[in-house]
PDB file of C-alpha atoms in Angstrom:
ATOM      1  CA  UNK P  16      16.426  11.165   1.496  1.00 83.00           C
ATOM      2  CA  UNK P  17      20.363  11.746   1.778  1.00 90.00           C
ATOM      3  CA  UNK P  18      20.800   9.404   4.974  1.00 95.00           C
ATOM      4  CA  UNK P  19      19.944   7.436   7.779  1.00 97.00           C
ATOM      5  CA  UNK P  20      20.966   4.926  10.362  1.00 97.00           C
ATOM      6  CA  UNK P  21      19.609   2.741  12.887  1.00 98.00           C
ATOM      7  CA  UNK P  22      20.883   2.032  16.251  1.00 97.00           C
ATOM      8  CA  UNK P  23      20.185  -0.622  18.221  1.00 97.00           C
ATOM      9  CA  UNK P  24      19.824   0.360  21.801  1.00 96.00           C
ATOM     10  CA  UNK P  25      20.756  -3.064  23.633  1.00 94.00           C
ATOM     11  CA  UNK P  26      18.151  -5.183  22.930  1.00 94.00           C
ATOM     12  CA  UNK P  27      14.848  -4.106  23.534  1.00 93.00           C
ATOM     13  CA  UNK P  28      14.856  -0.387  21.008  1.00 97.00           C
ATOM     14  CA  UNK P  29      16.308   0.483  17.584  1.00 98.00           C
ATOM     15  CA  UNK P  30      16.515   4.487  16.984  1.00 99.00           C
ATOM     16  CA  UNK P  31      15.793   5.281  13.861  1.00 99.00           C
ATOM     17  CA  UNK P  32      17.653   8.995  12.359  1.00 98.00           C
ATOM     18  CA  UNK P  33      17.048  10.293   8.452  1.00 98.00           C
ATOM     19  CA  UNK P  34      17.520  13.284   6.552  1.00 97.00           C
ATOM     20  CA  UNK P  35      17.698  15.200   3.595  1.00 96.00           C
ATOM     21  CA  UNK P  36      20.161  17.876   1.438  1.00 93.00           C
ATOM     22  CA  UNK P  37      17.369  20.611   2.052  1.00 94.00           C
ATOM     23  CA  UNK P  38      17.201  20.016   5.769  1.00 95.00           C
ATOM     24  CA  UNK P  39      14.693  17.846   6.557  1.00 97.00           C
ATOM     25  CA  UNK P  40      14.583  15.025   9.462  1.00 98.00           C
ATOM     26  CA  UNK P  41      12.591  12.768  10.937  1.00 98.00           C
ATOM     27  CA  UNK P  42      13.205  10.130  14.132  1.00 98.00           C
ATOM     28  CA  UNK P  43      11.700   7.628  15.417  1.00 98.00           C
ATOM     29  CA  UNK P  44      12.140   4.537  18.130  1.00 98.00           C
ATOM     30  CA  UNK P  45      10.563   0.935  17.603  1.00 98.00           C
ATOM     31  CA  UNK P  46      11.069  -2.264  18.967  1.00 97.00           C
ATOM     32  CA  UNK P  47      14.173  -4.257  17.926  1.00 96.00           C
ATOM     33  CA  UNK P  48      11.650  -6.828  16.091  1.00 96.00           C
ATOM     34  CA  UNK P  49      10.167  -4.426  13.812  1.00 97.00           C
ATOM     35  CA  UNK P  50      11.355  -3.538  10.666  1.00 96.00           C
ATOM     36  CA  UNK P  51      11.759  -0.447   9.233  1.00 97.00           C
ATOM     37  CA  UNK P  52      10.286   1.082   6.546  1.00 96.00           C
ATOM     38  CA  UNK P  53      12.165   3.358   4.739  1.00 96.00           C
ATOM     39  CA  UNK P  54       8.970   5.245   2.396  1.00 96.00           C
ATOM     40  CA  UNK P  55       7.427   5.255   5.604  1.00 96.00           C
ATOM     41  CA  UNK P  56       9.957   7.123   7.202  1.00 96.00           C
ATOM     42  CA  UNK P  57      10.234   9.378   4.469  1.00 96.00           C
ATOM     43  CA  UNK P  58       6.351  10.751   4.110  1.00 97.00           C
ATOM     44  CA  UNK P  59       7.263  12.006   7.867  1.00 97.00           C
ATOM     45  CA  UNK P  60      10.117  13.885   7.632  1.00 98.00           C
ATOM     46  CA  UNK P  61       9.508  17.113   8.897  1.00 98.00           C
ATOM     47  CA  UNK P  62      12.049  20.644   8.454  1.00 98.00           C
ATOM     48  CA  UNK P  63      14.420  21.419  10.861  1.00 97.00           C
ATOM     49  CA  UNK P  64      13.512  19.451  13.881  1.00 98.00           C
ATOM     50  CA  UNK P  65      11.773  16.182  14.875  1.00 99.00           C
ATOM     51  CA  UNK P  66      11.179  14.343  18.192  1.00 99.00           C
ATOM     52  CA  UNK P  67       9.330  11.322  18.836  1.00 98.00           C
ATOM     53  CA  UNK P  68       9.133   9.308  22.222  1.00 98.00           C
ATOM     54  CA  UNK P  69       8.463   5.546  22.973  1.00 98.00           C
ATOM     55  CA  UNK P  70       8.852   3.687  26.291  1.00 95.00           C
ATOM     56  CA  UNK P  71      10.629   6.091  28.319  1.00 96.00           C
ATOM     57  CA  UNK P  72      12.767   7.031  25.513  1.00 98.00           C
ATOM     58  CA  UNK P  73      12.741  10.611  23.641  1.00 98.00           C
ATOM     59  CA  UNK P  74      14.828  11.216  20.695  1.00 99.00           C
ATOM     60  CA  UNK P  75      15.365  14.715  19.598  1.00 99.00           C
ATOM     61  CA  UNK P  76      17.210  15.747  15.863  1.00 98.00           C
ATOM     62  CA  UNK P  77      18.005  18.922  14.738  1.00 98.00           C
ATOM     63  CA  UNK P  78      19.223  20.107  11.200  1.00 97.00           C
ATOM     64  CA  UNK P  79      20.800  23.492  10.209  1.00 96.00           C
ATOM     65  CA  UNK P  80      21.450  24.453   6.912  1.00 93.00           C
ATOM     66  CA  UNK P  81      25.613  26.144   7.346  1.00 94.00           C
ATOM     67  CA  UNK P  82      26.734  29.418   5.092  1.00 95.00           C
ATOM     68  CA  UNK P  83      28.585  26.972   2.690  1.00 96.00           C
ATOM     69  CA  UNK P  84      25.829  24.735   1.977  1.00 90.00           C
ATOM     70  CA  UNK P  85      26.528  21.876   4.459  1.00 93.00           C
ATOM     71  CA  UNK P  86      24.555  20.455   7.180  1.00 94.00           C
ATOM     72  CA  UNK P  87      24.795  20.229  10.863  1.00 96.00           C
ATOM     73  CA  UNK P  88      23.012  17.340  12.622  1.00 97.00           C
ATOM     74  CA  UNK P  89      22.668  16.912  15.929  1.00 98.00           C
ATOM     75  CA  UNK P  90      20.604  14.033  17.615  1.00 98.00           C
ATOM     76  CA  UNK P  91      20.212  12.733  21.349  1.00 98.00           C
ATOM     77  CA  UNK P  92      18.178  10.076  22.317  1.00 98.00           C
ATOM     78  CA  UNK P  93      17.635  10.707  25.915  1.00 98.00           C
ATOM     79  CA  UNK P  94      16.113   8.176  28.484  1.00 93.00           C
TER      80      UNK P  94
END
């Protein structure tokens, strides 16, 4: 995995983004009292794109591989 975050969406939802160099992702939403497992997260990332909804909330991430080797990712967590 090259990255990830998690974003606490007031107080009821974290969103959870990863990725990797080769253009992989994977999100997912829990509640803000459960942890987050990391290998977990990892066995389910998925190339290109990867959406996953919970409690009215959808999260979408995309991941392009650019010309020069970089990545673009865009994600939206949309209610």
């Amino acid at each position: 995995m090259a990255g990830g975050l998690v974003y606490n969406v007031g107080t009821k939802i974290k969103w959870i983004v990863a990725w990797t160099n080769d253009g992989k992702v994977c999100t997912t939403i829990k509640k803000c009292d459960e942890s987050v497992t990391w290998s977990k997260i990892i066995t389910q990332l998925q190339p290109h794109d990867s959406t996953h909804t919970y409690q009215g909330y959808t999260s979408k991430v995309n991941v392009e591989m650019n010309t020069n080797g970089s990545l673009t990712l865009e994600a939206k967590l949309l209610v």
